[in-house]
C-alpha positions as CSV (number, residue, x, y, z in Angstrom):
1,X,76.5,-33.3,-54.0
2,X,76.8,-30.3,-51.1
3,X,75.8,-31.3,-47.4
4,X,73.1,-28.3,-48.3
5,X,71.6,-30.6,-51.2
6,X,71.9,-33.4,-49.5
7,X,69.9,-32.1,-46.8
8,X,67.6,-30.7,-49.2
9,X,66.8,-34.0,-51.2
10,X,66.0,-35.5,-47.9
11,X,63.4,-33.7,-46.8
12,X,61.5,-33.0,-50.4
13,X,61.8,-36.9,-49.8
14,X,59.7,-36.7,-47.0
15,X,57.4,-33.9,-47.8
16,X,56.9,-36.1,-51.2
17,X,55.4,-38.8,-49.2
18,X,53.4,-36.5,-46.2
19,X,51.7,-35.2,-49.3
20,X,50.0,-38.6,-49.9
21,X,49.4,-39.5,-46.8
22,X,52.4,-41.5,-45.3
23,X,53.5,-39.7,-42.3
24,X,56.0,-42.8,-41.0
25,X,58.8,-40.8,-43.6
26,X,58.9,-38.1,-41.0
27,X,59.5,-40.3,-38.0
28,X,61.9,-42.0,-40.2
29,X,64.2,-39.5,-41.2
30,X,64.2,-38.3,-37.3
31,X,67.4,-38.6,-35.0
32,X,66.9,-40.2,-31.2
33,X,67.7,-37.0,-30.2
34,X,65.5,-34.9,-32.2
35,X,63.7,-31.9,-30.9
36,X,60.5,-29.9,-31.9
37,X,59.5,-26.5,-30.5
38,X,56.2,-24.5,-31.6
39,X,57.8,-21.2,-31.6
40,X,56.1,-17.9,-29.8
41,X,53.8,-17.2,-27.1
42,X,50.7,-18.9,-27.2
43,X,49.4,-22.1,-25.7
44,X,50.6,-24.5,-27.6
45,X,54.8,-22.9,-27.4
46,X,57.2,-25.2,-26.1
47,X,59.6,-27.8,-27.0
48,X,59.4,-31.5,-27.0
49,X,62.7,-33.4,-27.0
50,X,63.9,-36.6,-27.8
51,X,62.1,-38.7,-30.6
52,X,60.0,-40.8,-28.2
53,X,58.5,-37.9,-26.9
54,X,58.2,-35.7,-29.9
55,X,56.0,-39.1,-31.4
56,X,53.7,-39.7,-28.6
57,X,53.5,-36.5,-26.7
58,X,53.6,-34.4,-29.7
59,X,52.4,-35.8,-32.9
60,X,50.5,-38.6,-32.0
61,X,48.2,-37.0,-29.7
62,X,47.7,-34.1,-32.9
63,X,47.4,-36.7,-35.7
64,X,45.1,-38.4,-33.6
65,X,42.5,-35.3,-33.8
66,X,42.2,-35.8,-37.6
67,X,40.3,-38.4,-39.5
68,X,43.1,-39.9,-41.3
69,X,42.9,-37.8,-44.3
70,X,45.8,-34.9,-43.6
71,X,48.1,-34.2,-45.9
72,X,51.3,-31.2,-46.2
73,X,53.2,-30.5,-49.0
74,X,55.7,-28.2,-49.4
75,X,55.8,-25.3,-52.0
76,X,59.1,-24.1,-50.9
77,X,62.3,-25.8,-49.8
78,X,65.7,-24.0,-49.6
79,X,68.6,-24.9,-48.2
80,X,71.8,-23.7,-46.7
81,X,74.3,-26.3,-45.0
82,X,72.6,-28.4,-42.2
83,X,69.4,-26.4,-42.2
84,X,66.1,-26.6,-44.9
85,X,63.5,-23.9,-44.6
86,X,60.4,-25.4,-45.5
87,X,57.6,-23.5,-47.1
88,X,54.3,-25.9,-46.7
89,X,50.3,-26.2,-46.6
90,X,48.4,-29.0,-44.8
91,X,44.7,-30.0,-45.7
92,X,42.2,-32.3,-43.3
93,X,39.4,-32.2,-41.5
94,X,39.3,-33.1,-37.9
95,X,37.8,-36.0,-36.4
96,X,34.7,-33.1,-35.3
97,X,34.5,-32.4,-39.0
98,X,36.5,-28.9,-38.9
99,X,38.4,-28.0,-42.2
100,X,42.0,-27.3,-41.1
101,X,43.6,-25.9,-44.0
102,X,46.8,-24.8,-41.9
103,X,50.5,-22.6,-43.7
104,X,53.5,-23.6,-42.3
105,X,57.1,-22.7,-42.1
106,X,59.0,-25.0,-40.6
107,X,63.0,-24.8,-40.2
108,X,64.7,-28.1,-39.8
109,X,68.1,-28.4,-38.6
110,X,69.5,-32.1,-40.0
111,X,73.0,-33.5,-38.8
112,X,74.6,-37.2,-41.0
113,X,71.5,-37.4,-42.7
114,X,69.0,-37.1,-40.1
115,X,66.4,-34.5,-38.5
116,X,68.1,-33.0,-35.2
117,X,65.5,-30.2,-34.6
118,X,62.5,-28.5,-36.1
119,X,61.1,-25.4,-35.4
120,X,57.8,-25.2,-36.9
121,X,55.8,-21.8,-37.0
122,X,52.0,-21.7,-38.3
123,X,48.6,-20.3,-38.2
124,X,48.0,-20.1,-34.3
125,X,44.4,-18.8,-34.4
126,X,43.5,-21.5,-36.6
127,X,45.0,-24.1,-34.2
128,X,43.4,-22.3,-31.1
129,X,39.9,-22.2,-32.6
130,X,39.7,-26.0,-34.2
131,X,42.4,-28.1,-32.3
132,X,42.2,-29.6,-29.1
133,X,45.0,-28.8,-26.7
134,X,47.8,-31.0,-25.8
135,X,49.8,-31.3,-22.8
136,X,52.7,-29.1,-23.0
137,X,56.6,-30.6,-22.2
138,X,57.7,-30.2,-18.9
């Protein structure tokens, strides 16, 4: 099997499980070193780096403003070498009853099996108008 496949099987693995509700299998397939950037110019661009602080800084304080009940699964994967292109929708409701029914694209870049980096691009109005902001990286 090619690194791309590889790479590819991995992260329908993970996408398999965020789409019923187990979100440890992204944490999981993370490296220490990981890093996650929101990609443009709007309030919530920046990059978080290092696993630690890509889990508590990041996605624990976004999870945190659902009710439990989000899930993502991915329509698209393709893959080329160490980098997956995924193609996704997520479904909740947040924890002030908003639907967020939020498109993603999300590029991950993976090295010996694991998640190095994700660049994740998505509806920013929708985020701006239900989400609560969280504190950007320094």
């Amino acid at each position: 099997m090619s690194i791309a496949q590889q790479n590819k099987t991995l992260i329908r693995a993970v996408f398999d499980e965020l789409a019923v509700g187990r979100g440890a299998a992204l944490p999981a397939a993370m490296s220490e070193d990981v890093r996650w950037t929101f990609a443009g110019n709007w309030s919530w661009s920046g990059t978080w780096e290092l696993k630690p602080t890509v889990l508590h800084q990041l996605l624990g304080p976004l999870m945190a403003q659902f009710d439990g009940g989000y899930r993502i699964h991915a329509d698209l994967i393709l893959a080329d070498e160490d980098r997956v292109v995924v193609q996704a929708q997520g479904n909740g409701t947040t924890v002030d009853g908003d639907p967020y029914n939020q498109t993603y694209c999300f590029i991950f870049t993976l090295a010996a099996g694991r998640i190095t980096e994700v660049i994740e691009h998505c509806d920013t109005a929708l985020v701006e108008r239900v989400l609560k902001p969280i504190p950007l990286p320094a």
